[in-house]
Coordinates of C-alpha atoms in Angstrom, one line a residue:
X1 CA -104.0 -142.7 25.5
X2 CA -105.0 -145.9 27.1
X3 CA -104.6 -149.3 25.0
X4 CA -107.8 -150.3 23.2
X5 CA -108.8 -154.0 24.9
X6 CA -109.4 -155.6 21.3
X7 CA -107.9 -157.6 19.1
X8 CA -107.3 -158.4 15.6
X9 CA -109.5 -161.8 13.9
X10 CA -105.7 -162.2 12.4
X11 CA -103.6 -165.5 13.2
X12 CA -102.6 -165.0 15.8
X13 CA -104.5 -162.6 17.4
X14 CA -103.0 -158.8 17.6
X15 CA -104.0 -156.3 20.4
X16 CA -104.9 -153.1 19.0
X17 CA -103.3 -150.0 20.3
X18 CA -104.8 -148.1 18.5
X19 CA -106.8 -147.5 15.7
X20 CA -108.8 -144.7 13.6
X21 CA -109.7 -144.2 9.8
X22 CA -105.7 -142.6 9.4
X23 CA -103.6 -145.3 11.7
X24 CA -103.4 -148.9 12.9
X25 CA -101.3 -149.5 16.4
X26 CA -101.0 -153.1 17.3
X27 CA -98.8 -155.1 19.4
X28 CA -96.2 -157.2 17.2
X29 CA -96.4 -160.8 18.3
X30 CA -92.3 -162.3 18.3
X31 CA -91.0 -164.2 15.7
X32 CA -93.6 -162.7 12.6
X33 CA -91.8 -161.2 10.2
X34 CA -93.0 -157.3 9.6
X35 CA -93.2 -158.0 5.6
X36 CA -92.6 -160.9 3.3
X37 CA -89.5 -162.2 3.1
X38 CA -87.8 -165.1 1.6
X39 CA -89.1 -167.5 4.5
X40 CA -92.8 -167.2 2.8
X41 CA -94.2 -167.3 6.2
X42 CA -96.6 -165.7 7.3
X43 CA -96.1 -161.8 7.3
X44 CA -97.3 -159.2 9.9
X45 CA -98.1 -156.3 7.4
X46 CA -99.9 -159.1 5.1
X47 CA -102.2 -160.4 8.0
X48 CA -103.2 -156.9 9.2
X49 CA -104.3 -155.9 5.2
X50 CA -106.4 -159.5 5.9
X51 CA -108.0 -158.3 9.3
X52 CA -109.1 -154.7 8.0
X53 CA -110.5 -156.2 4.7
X54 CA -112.4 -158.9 7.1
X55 CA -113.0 -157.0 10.0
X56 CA -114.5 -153.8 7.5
X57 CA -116.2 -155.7 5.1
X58 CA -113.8 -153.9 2.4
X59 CA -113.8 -154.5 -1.1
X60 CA -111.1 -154.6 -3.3
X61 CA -107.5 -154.3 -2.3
X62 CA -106.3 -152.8 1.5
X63 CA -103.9 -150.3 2.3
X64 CA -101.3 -150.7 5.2
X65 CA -98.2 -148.7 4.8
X66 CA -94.8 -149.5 6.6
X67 CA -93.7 -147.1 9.0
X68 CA -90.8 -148.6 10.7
X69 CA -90.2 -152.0 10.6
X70 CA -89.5 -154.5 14.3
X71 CA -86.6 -157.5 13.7
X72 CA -88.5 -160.5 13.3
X73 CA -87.6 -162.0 16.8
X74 CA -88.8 -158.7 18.5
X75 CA -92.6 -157.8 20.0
X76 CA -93.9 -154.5 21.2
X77 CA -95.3 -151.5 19.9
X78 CA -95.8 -150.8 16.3
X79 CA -97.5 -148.2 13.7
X80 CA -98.8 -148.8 10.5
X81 CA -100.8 -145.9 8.0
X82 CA -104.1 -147.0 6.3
X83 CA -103.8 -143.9 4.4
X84 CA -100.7 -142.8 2.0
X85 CA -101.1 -139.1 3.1
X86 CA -100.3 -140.6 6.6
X87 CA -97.9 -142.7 5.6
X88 CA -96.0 -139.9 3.9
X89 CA -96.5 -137.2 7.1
X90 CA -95.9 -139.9 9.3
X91 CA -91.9 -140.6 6.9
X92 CA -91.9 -136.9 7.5
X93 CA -92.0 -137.2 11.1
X94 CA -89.3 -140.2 11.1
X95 CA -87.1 -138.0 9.0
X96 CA -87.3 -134.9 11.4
X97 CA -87.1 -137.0 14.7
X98 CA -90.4 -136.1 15.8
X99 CA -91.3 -140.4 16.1
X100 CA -90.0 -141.3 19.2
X101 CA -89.1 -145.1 19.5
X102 CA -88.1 -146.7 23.2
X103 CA -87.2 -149.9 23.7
X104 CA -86.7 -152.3 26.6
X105 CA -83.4 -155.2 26.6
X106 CA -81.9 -157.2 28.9
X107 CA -78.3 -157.8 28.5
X108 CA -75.8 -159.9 29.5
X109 CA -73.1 -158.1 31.7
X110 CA -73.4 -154.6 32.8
X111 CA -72.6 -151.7 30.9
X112 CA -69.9 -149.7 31.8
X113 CA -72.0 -145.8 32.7
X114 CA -75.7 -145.9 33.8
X115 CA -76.2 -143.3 31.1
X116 CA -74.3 -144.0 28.2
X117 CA -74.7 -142.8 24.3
X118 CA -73.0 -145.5 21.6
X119 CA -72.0 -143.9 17.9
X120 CA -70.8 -146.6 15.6
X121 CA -70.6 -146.8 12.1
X122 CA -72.6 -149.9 10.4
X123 CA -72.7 -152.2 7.4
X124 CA -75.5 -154.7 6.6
X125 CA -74.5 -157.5 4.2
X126 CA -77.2 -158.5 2.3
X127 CA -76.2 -161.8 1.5
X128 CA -76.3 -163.1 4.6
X129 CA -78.5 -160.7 6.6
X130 CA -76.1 -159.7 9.2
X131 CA -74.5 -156.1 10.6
X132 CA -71.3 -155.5 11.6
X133 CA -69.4 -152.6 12.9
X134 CA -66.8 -151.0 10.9
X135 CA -64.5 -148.4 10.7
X136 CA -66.4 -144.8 9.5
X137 CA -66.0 -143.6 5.8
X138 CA -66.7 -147.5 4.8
X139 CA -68.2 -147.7 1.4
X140 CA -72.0 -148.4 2.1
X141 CA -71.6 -147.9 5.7
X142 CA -74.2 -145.4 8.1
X143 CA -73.4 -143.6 11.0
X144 CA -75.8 -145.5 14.2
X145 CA -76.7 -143.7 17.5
X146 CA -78.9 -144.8 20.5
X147 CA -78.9 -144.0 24.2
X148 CA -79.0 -146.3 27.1
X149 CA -80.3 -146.0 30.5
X150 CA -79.3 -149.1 32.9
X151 CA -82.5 -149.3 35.1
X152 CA -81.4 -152.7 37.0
X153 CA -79.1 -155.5 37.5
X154 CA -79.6 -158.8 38.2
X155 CA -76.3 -160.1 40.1
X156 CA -77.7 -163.7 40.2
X157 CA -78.4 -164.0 36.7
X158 CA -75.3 -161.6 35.4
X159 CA -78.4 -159.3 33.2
X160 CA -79.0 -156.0 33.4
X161 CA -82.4 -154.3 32.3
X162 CA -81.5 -151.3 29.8
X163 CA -83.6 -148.4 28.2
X164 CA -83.0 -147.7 24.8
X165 CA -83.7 -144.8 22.8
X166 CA -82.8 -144.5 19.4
X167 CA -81.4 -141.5 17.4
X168 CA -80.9 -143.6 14.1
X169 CA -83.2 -146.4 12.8
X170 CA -80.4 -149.0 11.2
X171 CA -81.0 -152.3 10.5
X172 CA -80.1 -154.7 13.6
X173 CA -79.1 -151.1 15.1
X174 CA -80.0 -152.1 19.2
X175 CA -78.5 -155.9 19.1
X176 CA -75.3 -154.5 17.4
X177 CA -74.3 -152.0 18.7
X178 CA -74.6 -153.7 22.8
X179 CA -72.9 -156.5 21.6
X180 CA -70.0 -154.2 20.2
X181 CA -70.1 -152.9 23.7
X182 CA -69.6 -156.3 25.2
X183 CA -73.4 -157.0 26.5
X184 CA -75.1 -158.7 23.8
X185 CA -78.6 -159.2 24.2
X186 CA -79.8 -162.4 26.4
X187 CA -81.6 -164.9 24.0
X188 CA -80.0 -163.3 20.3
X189 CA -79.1 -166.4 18.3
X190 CA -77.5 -163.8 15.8
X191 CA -75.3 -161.3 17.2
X192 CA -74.7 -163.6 20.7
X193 CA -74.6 -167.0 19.4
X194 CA -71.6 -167.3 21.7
X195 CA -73.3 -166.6 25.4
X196 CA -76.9 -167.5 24.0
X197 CA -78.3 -171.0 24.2
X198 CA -80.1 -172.1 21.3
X199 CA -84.1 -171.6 21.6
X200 CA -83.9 -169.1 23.9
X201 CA -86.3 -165.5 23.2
X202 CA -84.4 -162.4 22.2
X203 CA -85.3 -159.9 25.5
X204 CA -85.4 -157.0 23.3
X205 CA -89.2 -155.4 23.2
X206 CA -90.6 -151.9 21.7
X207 CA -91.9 -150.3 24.5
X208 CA -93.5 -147.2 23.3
X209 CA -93.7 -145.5 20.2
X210 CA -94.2 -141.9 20.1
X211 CA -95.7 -139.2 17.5
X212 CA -97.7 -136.4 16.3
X213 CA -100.8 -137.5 14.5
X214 CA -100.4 -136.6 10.8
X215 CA -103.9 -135.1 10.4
X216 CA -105.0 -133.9 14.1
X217 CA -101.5 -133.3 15.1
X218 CA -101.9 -134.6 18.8
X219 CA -99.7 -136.5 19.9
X220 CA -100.2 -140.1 19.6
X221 CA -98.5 -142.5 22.2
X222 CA -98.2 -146.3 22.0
X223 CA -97.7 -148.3 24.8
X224 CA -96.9 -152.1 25.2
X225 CA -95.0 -154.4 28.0
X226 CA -93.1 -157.4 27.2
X227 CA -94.6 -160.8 28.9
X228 CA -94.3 -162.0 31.7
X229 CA -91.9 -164.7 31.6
X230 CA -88.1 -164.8 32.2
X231 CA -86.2 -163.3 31.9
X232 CA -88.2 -159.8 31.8
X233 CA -89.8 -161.1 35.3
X234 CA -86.7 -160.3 36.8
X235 CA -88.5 -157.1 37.4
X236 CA -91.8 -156.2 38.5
X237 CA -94.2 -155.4 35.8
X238 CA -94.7 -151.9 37.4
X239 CA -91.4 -151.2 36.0
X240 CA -92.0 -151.1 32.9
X241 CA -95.0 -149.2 33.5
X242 CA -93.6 -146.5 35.2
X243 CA -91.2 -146.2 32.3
X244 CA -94.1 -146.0 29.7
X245 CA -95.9 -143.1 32.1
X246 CA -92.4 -141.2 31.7
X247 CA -92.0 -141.6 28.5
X248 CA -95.6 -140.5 27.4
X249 CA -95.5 -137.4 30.3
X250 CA -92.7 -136.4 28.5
X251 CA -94.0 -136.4 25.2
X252 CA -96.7 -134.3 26.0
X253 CA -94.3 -131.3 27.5

């Protein structure tokens, strides 16, 4: 399905992706927290209840459930349910991996394969927000899988554009685990403080988000690009579009 060309009356503005009476697909904008947190600023799921209720004229409270949730740094495709029937069928389809998520990262280094699968085990500490890797059977720990796909390298720049598909849906999962491998993410103050210069945009983007609609069951396919600004203008922009066209031909087989 072809992006809608509108936009949310929300600050800032939000491109739809999608949108019926059952679901809500909208671009995240970087560096808006997906729900309130103890920053108090502005939060993406509160500002899209504020569009519907303005943009619908609605009465009374909104509902938007939370489907899966983007880092706050991170942009790119997103889901949300205006029903609770589709937020529950829609859980359903997160539990039974039938919600496809693909991401786009650059990286500093190379990874080691051009195809590569990374199975680590995981522990968030809540007190300070972070994830580290840790050895399995850890009390509190969970079991985080993704596969990569190395689809360029830039020798000048020592960055390599990856594809990321994720089995698992950890906290922090994608900037983890490629820093464990030894190719942290270019512009992540968090888990590559030590490469990273201060300022600089995480290059981490959802680029499609995949699934069968809860109530029509056809498949649903969400597609956005990251920006055009280094460092994801390394590559053409055609890149990531021929990715998305794969990813949503697939989806339909």
């Amino acid at each position: 399905m072809e992006p809608a060309l509108s936009w949310t009356t929300g600050h800032p503005a939000m491109k739809i992706l999608y949108e019926d009476n059952h679901l809500l697909g909208i671009e995240k904008p970087v560096n808006i927290p997906t729900q309130e947190d103890a920053s108090g600023d502005p939060d993406l799921l509160n500002l899209l209840r504020a569009d519907i209720k303005e943009r619908y004229n609605k009465p009374g409270n909104v509902y938007l459930g939370l489907v899966h949730r983007l880092d706050r740094p991170v942009g790119g495709a997103m889901i949300f349910a205006k029903t609770s029937k589709a937020a529950s069928r829609l859980s359903d389809a997160v539990r039974t991996r039938k919600f496809a998520k693909s991401y786009v990262a650059i990286v500093h280094g190379q990874p080691p394969q051009q195809l590569g699968r990374l199975i680590d085990t995981l522990l968030k500490d809540e007190r300070t927000n972070t994830v580290s890797v840790v050895a399995k059977g850890t009390p509190g720990s969970k079991e985080a899988i993704l596969d990569y796909h190395v689809l360029g390298v830039s020798a000048e720049h020592e960055l390599a554009l990856v594809q990321i598909e994720l089995h698992t849906g950890r906290p922090h999962q994608i900037r983890v685990q490629m820093n464990q491998l030894g190719c942290p993410l270019y512009g992540d103050q968090k888990y590559g403080a030590h490469i990273n210069k201060p300022g600089q945009q995480i290059a981490l983007w959802s680029l499609y988000v995949g699934f069968p609609h809860p109530v029509t069951k056809e498949p649903v396919d969400l597609v956005s690009s990251p920006p055009s600004q280094f460092p994801w203008d390394l590559w053409d922009s055609r890149t990531y579009s021929q990715i998305a066209e794969n990813l949503v031909s697939s989806s339909s087989m």
